[in-house]
mmCIF file of N, CA and C and ligand atoms in Angstrom:
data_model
loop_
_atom_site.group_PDB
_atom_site.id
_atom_site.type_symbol
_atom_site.label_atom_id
_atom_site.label_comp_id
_atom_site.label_asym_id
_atom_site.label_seq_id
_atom_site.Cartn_x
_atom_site.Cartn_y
_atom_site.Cartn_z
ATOM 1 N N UNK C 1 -7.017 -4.444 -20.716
ATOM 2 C CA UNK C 1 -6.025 -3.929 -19.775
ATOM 3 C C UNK C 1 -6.228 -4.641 -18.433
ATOM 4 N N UNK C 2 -5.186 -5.397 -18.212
ATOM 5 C CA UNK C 2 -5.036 -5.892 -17.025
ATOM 6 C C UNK C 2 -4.467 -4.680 -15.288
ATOM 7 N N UNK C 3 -5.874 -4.994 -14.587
ATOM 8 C CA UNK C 3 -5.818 -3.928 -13.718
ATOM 9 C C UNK C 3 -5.662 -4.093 -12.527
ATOM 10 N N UNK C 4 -4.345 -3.679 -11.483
ATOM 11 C CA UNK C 4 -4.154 -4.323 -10.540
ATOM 12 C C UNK C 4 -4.233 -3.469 -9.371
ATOM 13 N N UNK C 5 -4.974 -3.488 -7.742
ATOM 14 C CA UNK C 5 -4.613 -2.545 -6.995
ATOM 15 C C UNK C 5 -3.723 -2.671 -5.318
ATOM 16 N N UNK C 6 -3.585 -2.083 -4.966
ATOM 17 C CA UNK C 6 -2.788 -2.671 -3.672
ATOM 18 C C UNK C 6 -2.763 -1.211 -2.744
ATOM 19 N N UNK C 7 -2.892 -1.655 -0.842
ATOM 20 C CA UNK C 7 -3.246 -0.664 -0.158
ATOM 21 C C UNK C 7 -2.004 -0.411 0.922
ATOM 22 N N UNK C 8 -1.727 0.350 1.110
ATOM 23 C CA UNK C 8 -1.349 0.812 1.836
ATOM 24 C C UNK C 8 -0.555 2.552 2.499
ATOM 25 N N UNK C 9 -0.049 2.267 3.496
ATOM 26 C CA UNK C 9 0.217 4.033 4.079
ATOM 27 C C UNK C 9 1.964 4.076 3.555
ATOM 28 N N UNK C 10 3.134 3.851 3.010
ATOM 29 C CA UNK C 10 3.435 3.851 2.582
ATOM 30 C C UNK C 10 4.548 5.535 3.246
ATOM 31 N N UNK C 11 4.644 5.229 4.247
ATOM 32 C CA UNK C 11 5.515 6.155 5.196
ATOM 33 C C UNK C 11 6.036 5.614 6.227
ATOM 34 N N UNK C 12 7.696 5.771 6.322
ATOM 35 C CA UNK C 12 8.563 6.735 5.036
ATOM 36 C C UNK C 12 8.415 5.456 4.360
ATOM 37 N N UNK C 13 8.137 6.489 2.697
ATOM 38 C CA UNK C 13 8.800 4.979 1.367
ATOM 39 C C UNK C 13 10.170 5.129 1.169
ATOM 40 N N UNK C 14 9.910 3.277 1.510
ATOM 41 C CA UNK C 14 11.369 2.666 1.305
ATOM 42 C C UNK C 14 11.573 1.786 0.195
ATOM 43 N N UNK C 15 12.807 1.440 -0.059
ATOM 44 C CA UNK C 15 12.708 0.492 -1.154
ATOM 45 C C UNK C 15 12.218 -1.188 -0.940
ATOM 46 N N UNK C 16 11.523 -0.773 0.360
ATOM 47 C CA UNK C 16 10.600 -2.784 0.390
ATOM 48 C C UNK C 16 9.393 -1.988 -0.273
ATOM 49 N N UNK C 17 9.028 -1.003 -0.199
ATOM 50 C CA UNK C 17 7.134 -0.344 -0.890
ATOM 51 C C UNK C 17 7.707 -0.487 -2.000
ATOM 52 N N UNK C 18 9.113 0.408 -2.996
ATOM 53 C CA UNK C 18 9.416 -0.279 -4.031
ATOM 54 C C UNK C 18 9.160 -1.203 -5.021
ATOM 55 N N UNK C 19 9.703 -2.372 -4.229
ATOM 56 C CA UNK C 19 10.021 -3.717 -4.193
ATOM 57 C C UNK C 19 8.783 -4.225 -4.534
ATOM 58 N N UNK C 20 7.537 -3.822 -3.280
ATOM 59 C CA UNK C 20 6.014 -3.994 -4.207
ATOM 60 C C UNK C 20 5.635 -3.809 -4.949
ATOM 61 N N UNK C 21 5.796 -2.121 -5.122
ATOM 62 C CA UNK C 21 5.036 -1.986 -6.245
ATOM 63 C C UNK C 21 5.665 -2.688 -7.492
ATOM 64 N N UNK C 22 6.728 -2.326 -7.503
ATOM 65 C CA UNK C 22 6.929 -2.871 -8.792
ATOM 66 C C UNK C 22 6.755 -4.371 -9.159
ATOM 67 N N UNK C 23 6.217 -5.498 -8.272
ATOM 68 C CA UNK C 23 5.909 -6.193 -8.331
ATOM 69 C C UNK C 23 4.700 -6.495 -8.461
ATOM 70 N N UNK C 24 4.059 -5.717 -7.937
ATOM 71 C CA UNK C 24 2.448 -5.451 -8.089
ATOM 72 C C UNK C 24 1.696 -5.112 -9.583
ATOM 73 N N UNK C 25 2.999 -4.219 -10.347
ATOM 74 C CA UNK C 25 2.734 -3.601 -11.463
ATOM 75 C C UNK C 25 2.822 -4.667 -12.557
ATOM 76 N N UNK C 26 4.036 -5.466 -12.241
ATOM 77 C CA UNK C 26 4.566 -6.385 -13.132
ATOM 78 C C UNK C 26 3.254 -7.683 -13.462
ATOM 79 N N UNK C 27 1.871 -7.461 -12.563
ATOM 80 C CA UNK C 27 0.928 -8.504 -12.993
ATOM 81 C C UNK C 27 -0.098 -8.030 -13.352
ATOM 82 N N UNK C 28 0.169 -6.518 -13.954
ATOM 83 C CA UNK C 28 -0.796 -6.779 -14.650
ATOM 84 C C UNK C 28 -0.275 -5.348 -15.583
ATOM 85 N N UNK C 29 -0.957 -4.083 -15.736
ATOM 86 C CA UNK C 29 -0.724 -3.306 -17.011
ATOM 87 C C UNK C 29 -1.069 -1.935 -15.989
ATOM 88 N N UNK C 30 -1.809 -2.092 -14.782
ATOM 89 C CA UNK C 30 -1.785 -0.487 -14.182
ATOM 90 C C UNK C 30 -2.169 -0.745 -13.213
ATOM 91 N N UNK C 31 -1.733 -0.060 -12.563
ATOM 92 C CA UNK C 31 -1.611 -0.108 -10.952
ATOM 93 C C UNK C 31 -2.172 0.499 -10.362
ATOM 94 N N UNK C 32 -3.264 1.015 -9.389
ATOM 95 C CA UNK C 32 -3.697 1.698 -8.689
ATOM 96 C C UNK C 32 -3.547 1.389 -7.269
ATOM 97 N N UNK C 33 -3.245 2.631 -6.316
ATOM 98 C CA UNK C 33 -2.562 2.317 -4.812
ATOM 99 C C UNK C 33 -3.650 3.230 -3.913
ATOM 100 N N UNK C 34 -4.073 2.235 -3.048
ATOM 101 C CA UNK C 34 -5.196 3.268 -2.159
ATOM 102 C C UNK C 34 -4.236 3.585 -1.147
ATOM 103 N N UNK C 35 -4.648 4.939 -0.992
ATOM 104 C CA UNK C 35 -3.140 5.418 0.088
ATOM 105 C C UNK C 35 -4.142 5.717 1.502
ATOM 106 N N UNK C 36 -3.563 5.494 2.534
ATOM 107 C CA UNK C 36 -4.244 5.696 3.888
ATOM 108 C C UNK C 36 -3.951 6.794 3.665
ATOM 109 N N UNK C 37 -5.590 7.010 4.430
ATOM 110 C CA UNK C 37 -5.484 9.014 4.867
ATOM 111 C C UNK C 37 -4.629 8.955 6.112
ATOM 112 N N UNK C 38 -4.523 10.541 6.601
ATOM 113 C CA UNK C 38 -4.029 10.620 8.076
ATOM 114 C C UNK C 38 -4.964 10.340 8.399
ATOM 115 N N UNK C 39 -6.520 10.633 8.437
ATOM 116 C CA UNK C 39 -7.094 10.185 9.364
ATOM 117 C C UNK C 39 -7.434 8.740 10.047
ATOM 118 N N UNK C 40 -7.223 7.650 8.865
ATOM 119 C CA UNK C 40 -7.350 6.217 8.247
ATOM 120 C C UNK C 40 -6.056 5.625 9.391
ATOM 121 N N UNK C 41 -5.462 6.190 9.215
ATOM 122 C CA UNK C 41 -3.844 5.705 9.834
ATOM 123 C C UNK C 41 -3.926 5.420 11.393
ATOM 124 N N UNK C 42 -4.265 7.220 11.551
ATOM 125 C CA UNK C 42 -4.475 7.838 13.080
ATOM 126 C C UNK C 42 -5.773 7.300 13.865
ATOM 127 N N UNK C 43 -6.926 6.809 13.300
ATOM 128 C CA UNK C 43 -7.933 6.712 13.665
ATOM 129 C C UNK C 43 -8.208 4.395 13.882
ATOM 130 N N UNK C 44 -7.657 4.480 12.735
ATOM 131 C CA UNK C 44 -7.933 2.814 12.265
ATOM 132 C C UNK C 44 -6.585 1.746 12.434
ATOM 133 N N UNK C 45 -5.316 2.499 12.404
ATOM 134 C CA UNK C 45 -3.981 1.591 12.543
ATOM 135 C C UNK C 45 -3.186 2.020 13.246
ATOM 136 N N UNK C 46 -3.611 3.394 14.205
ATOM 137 C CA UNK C 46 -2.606 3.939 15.491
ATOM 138 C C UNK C 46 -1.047 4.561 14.969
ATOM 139 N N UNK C 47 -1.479 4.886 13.469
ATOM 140 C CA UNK C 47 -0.024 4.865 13.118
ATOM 141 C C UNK C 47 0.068 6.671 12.546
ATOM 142 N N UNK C 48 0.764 7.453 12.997
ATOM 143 C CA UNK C 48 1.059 8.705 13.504
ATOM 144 C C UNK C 48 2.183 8.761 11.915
ATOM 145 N N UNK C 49 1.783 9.391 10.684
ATOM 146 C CA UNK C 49 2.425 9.325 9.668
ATOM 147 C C UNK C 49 4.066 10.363 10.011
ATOM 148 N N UNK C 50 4.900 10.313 9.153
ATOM 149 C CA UNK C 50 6.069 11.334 9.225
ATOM 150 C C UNK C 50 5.410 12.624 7.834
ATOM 151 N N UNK C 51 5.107 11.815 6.778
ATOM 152 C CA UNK C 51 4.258 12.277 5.892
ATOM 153 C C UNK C 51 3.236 12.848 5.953
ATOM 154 N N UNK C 52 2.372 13.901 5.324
ATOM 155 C CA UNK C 52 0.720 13.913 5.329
ATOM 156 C C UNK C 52 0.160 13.164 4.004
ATOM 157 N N UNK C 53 -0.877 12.899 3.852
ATOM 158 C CA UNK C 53 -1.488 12.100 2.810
ATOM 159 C C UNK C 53 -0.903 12.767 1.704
ATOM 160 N N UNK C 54 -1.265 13.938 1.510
ATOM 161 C CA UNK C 54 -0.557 15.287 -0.156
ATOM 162 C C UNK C 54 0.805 14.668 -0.269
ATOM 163 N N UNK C 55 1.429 14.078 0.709
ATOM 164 C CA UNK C 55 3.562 14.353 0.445
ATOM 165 C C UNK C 55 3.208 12.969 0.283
ATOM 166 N N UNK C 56 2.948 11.825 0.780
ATOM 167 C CA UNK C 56 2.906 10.356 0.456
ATOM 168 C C UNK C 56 2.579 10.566 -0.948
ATOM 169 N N UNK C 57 1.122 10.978 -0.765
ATOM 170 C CA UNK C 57 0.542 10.988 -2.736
ATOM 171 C C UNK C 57 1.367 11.221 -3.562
ATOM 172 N N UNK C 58 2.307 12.278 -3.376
ATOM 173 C CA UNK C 58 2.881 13.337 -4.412
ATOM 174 C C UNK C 58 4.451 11.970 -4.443
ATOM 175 N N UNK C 59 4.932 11.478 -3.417
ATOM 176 C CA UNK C 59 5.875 9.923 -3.649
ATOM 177 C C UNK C 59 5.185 9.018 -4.339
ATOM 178 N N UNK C 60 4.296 8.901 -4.404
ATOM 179 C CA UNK C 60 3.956 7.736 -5.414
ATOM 180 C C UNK C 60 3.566 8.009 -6.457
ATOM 181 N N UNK C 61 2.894 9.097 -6.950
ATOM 182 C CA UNK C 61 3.081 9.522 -8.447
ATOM 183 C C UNK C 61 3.914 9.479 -8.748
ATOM 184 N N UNK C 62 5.324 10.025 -8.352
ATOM 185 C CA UNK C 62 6.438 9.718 -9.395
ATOM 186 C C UNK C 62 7.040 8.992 -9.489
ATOM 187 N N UNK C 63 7.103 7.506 -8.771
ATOM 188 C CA UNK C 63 7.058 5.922 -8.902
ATOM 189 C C UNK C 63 6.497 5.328 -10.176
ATOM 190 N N UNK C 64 7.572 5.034 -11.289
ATOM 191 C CA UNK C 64 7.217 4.546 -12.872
ATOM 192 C C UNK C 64 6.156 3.710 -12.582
ATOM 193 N N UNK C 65 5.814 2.621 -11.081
ATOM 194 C CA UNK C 65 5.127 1.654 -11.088
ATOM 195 C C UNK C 65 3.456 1.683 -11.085
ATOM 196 N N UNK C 66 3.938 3.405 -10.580
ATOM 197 C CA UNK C 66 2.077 3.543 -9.816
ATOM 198 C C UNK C 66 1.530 4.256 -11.270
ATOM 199 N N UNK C 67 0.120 3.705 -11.272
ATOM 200 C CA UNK C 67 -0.705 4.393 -12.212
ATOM 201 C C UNK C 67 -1.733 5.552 -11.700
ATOM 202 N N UNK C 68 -2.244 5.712 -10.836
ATOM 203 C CA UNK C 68 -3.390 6.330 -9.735
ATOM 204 C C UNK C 68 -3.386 5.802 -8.319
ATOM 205 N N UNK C 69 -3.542 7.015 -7.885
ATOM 206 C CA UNK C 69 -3.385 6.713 -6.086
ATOM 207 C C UNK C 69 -4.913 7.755 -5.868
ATOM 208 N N UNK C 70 -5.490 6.581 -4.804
ATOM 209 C CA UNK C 70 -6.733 7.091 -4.437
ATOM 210 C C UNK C 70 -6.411 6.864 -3.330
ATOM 211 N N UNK C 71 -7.526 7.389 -2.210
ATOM 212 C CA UNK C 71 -7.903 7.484 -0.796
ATOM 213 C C UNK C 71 -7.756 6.418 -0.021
ATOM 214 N N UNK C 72 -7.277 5.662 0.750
ATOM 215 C CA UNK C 72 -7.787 4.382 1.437
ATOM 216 C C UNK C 72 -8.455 5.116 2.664
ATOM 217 N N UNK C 73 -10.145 5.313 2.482
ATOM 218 C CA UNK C 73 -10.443 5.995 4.250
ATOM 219 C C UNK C 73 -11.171 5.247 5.132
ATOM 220 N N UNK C 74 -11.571 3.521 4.913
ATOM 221 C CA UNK C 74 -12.133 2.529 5.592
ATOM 222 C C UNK C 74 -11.384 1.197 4.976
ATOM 223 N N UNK C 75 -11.915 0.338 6.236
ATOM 224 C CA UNK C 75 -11.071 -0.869 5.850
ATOM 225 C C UNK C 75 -12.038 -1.937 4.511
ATOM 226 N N UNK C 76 -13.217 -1.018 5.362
ATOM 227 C CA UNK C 76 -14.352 -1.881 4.612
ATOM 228 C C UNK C 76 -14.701 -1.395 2.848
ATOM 229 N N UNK C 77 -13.416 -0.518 2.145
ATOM 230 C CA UNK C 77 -14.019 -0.227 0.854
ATOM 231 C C UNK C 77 -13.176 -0.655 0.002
ATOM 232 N N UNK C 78 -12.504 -1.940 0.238
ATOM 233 C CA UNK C 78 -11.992 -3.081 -0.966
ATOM 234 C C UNK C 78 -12.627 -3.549 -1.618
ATOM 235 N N UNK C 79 -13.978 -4.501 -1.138
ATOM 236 C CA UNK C 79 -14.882 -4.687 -2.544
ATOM 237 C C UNK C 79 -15.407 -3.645 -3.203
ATOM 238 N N UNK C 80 -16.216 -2.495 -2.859
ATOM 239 C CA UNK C 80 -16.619 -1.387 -3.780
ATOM 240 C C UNK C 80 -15.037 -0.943 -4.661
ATOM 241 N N UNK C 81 -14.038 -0.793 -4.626
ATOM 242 C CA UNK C 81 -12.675 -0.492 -5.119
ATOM 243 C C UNK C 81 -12.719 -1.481 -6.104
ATOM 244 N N UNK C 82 -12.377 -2.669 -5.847
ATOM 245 C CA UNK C 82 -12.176 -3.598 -6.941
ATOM 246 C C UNK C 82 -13.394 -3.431 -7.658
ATOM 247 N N UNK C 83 -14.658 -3.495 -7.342
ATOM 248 C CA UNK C 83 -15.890 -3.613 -8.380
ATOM 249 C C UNK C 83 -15.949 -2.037 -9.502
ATOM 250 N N UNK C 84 -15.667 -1.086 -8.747
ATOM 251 C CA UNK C 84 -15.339 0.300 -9.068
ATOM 252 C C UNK C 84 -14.271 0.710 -10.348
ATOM 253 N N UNK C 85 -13.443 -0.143 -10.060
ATOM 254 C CA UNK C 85 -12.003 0.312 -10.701
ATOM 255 C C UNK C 85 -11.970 -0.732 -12.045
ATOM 256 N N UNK C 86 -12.968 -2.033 -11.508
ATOM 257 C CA UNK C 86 -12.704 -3.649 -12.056
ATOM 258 C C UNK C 86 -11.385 -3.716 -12.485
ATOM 259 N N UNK C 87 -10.934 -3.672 -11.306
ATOM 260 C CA UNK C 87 -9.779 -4.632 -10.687
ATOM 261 C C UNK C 87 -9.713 -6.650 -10.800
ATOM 262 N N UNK C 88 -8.346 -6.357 -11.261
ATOM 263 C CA UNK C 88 -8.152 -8.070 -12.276
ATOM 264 C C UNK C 88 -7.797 -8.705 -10.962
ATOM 265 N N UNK C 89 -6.831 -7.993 -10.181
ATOM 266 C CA UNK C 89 -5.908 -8.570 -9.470
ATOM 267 C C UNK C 89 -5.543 -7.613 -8.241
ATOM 268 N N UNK C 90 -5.710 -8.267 -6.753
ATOM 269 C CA UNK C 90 -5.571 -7.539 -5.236
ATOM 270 C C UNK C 90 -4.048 -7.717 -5.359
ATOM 271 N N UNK C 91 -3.377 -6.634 -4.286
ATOM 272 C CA UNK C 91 -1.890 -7.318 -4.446
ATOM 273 C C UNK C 91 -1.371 -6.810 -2.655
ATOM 274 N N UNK C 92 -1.250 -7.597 -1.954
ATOM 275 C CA UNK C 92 -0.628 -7.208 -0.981
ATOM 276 C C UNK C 92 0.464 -7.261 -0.146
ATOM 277 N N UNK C 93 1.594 -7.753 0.882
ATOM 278 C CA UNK C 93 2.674 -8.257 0.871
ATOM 279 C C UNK C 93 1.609 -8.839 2.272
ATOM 280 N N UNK C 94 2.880 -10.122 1.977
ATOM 281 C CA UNK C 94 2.765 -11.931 3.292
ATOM 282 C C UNK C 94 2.342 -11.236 4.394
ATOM 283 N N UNK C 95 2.948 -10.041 4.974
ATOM 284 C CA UNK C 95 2.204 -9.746 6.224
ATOM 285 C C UNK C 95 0.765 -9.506 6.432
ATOM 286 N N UNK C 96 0.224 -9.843 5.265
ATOM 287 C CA UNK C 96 -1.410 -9.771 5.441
ATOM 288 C C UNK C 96 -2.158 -10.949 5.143
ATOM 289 N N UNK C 97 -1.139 -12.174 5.060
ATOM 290 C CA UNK C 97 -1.684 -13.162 4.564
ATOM 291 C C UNK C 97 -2.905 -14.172 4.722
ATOM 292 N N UNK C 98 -4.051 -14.086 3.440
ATOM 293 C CA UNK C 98 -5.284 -14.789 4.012
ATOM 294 C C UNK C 98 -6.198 -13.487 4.149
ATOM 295 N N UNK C 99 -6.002 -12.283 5.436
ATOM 296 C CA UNK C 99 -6.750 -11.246 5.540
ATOM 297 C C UNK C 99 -7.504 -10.925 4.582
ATOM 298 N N UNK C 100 -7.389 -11.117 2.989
ATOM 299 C CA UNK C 100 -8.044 -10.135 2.360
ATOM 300 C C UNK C 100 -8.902 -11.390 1.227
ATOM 301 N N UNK C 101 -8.819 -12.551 1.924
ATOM 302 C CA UNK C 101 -9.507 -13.884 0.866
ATOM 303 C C UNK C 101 -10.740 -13.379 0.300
ATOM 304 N N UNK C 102 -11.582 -12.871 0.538
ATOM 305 C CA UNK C 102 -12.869 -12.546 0.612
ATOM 306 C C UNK C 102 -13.087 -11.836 -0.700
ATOM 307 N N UNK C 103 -11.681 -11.355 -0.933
ATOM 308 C CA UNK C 103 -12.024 -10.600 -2.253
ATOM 309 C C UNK C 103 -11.632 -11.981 -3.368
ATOM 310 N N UNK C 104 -11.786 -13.168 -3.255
ATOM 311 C CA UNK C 104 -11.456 -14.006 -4.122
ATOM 312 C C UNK C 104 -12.551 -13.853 -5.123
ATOM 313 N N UNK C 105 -13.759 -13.513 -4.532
ATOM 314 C CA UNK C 105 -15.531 -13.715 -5.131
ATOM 315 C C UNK C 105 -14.954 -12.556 -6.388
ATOM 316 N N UNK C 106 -14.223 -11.647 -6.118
ATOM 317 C CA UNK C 106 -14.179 -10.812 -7.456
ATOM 318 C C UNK C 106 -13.087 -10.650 -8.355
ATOM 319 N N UNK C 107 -11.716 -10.669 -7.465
ATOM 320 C CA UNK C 107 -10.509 -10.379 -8.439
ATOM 321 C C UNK C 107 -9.827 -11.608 -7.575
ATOM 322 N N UNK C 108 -8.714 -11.973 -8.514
ATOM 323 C CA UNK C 108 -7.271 -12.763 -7.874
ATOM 324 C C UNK C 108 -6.710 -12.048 -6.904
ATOM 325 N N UNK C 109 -6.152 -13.010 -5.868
ATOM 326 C CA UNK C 109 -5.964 -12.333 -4.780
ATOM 327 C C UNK C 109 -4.428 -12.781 -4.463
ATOM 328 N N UNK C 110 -3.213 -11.699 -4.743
ATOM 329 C CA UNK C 110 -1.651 -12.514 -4.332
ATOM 330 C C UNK C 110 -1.158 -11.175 -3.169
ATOM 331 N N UNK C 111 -0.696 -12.401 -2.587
ATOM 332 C CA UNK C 111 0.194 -11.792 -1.231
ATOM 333 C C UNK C 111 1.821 -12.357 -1.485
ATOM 334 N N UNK C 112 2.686 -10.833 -1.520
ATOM 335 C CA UNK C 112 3.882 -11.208 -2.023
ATOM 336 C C UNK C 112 4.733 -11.149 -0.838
ATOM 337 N N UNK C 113 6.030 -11.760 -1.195
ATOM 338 C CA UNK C 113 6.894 -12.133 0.342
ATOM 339 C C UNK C 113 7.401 -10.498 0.568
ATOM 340 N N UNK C 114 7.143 -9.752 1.863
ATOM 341 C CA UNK C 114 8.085 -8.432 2.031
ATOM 342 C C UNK C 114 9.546 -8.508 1.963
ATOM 343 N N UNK C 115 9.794 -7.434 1.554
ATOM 344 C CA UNK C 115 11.146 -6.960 1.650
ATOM 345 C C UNK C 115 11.959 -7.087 3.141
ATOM 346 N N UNK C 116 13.169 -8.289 2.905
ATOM 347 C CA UNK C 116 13.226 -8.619 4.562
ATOM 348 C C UNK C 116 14.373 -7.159 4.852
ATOM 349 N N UNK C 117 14.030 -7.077 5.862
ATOM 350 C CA UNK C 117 15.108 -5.917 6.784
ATOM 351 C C UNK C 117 14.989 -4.623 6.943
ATOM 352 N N UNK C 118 14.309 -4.243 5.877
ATOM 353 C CA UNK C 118 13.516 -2.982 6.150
ATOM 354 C C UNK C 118 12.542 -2.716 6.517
ATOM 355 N N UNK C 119 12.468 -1.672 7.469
ATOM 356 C CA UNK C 119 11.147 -1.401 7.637
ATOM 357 C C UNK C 119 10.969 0.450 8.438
ATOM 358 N N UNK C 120 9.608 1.002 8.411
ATOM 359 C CA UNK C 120 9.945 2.073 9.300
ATOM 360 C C UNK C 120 10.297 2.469 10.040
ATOM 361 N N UNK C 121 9.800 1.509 10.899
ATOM 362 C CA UNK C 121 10.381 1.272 12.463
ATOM 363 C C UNK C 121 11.590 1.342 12.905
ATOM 364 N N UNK C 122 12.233 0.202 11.359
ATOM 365 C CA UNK C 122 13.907 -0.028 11.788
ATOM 366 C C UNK C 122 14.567 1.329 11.269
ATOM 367 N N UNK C 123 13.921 1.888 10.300
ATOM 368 C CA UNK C 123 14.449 3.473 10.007
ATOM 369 C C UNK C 123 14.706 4.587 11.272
ATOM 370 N N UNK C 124 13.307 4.666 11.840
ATOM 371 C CA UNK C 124 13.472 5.435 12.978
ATOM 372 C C UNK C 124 14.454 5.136 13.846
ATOM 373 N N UNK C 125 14.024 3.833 14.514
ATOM 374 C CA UNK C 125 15.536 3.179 15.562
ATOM 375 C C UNK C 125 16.825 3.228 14.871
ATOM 376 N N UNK C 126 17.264 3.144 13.533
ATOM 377 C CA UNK C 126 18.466 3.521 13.273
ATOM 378 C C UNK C 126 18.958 4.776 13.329
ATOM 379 N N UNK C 127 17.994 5.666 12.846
ATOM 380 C CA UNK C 127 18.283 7.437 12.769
ATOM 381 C C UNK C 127 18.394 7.521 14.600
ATOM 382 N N UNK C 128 17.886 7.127 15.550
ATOM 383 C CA UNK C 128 17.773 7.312 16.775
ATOM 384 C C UNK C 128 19.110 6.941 17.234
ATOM 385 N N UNK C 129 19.629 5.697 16.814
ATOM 386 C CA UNK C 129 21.479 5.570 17.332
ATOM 387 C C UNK C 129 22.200 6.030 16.621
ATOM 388 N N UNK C 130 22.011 6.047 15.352
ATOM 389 C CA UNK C 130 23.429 6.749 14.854
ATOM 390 C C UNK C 130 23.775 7.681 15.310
ATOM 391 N N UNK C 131 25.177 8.079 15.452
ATOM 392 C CA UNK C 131 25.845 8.855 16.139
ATOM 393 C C UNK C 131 25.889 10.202 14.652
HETATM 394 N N1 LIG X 201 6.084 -3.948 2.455
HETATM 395 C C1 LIG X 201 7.005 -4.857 1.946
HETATM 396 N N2 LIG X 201 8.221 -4.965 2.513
HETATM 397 C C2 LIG X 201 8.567 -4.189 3.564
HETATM 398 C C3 LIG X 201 7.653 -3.248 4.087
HETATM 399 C C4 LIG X 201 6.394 -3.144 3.508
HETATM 400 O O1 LIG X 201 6.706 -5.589 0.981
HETATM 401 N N3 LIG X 201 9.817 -4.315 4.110
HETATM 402 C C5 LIG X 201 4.761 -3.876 1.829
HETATM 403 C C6 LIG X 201 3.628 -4.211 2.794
HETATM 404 O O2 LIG X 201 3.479 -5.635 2.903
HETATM 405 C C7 LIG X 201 2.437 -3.556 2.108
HETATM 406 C C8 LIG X 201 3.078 -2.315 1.447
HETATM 407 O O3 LIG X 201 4.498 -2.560 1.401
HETATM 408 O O4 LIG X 201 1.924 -4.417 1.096
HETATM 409 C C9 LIG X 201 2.809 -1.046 2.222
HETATM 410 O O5 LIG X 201 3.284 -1.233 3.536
HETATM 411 P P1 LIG X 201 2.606 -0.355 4.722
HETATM 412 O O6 LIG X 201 2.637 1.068 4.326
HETATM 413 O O7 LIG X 201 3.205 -0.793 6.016
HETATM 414 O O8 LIG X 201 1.102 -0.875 4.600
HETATM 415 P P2 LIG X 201 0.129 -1.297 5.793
HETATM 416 O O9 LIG X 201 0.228 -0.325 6.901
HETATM 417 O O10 LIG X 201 0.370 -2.726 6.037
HETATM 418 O O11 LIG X 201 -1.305 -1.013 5.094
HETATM 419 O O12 LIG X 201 -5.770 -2.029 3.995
HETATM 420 C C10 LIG X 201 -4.435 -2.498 3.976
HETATM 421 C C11 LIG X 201 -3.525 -1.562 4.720
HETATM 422 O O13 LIG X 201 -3.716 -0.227 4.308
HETATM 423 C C12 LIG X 201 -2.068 -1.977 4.493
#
């Protein structure tokens, strides 16, 4: 069984997280998604969820793509994850590109192009003008 994992906070999911996973899934046979905690988010990426970790989790279980969603609660527990899970294959999107080479020593490492035009940000600022 080819085993693939990929990280992120994944609020609000849109169809570019979609777009990953199911691309993520498509290389290998199961997918596992480390999901940022609130605290991970709030503490490590300044990023103030709309979600709590339980309502993100509970969106990606029922995503055909995801197989298991675990914790993401440091930046530093990608190699124990891949060695843990033995993980075939890292999967992340271009905006991280290079960042995560290091895990070459254990699994394949692909960074896929994001989904252009969406994003949270542009969610919020749109809900903010529409009339
Ligand atoms: N993504 C995408 N297209 C978009 C938006 C996001 O392909 N339009 C991808 C990102 O590249 C990432 C995944 O969807 O691979 C999740 O995006 P975020 O929730 O923004 O993840 P991020 O905050 O970048 O967290 O340790 C790694 C971090 O946890 C990654």
């Amino acid at each position: 069984m080819k085993k693939v994992i990929t990280y992120g906070t994944f609020d609000l999911l849109h169809y570019g997280h979609v777009n990953l996973l199911q691309r993520a899934r498509e290389l290998g046979d199961y997918l596992v998604v480390a999901l940022s905690t609130d605290e991970f988010n709030w503490n490590m990426k300044q990023k103030k969820c709309y979600f709590s970790y339980e309502e993100r989790k509970r969106l990606l279980e029922a995503i055909r793509y995801v197989d298991l969603v675990i914790p993401e609660e440091s930046w530093e527990q990608k190699t124990s994850d891949v060695k843990e899970f033995r993980i075939d294959t890292f999967v992340i999107g271009d905006d991280w590109e290079g960042k995560f080479d290091f895990l070459k020593d254990y699994c394949d490492v692909v960074y896929l192009p994001r989904t252009p035009e969406i994003s949270t940000t542009q969610i919020k600022q749109d809900l903010k003008t529409k009339k």
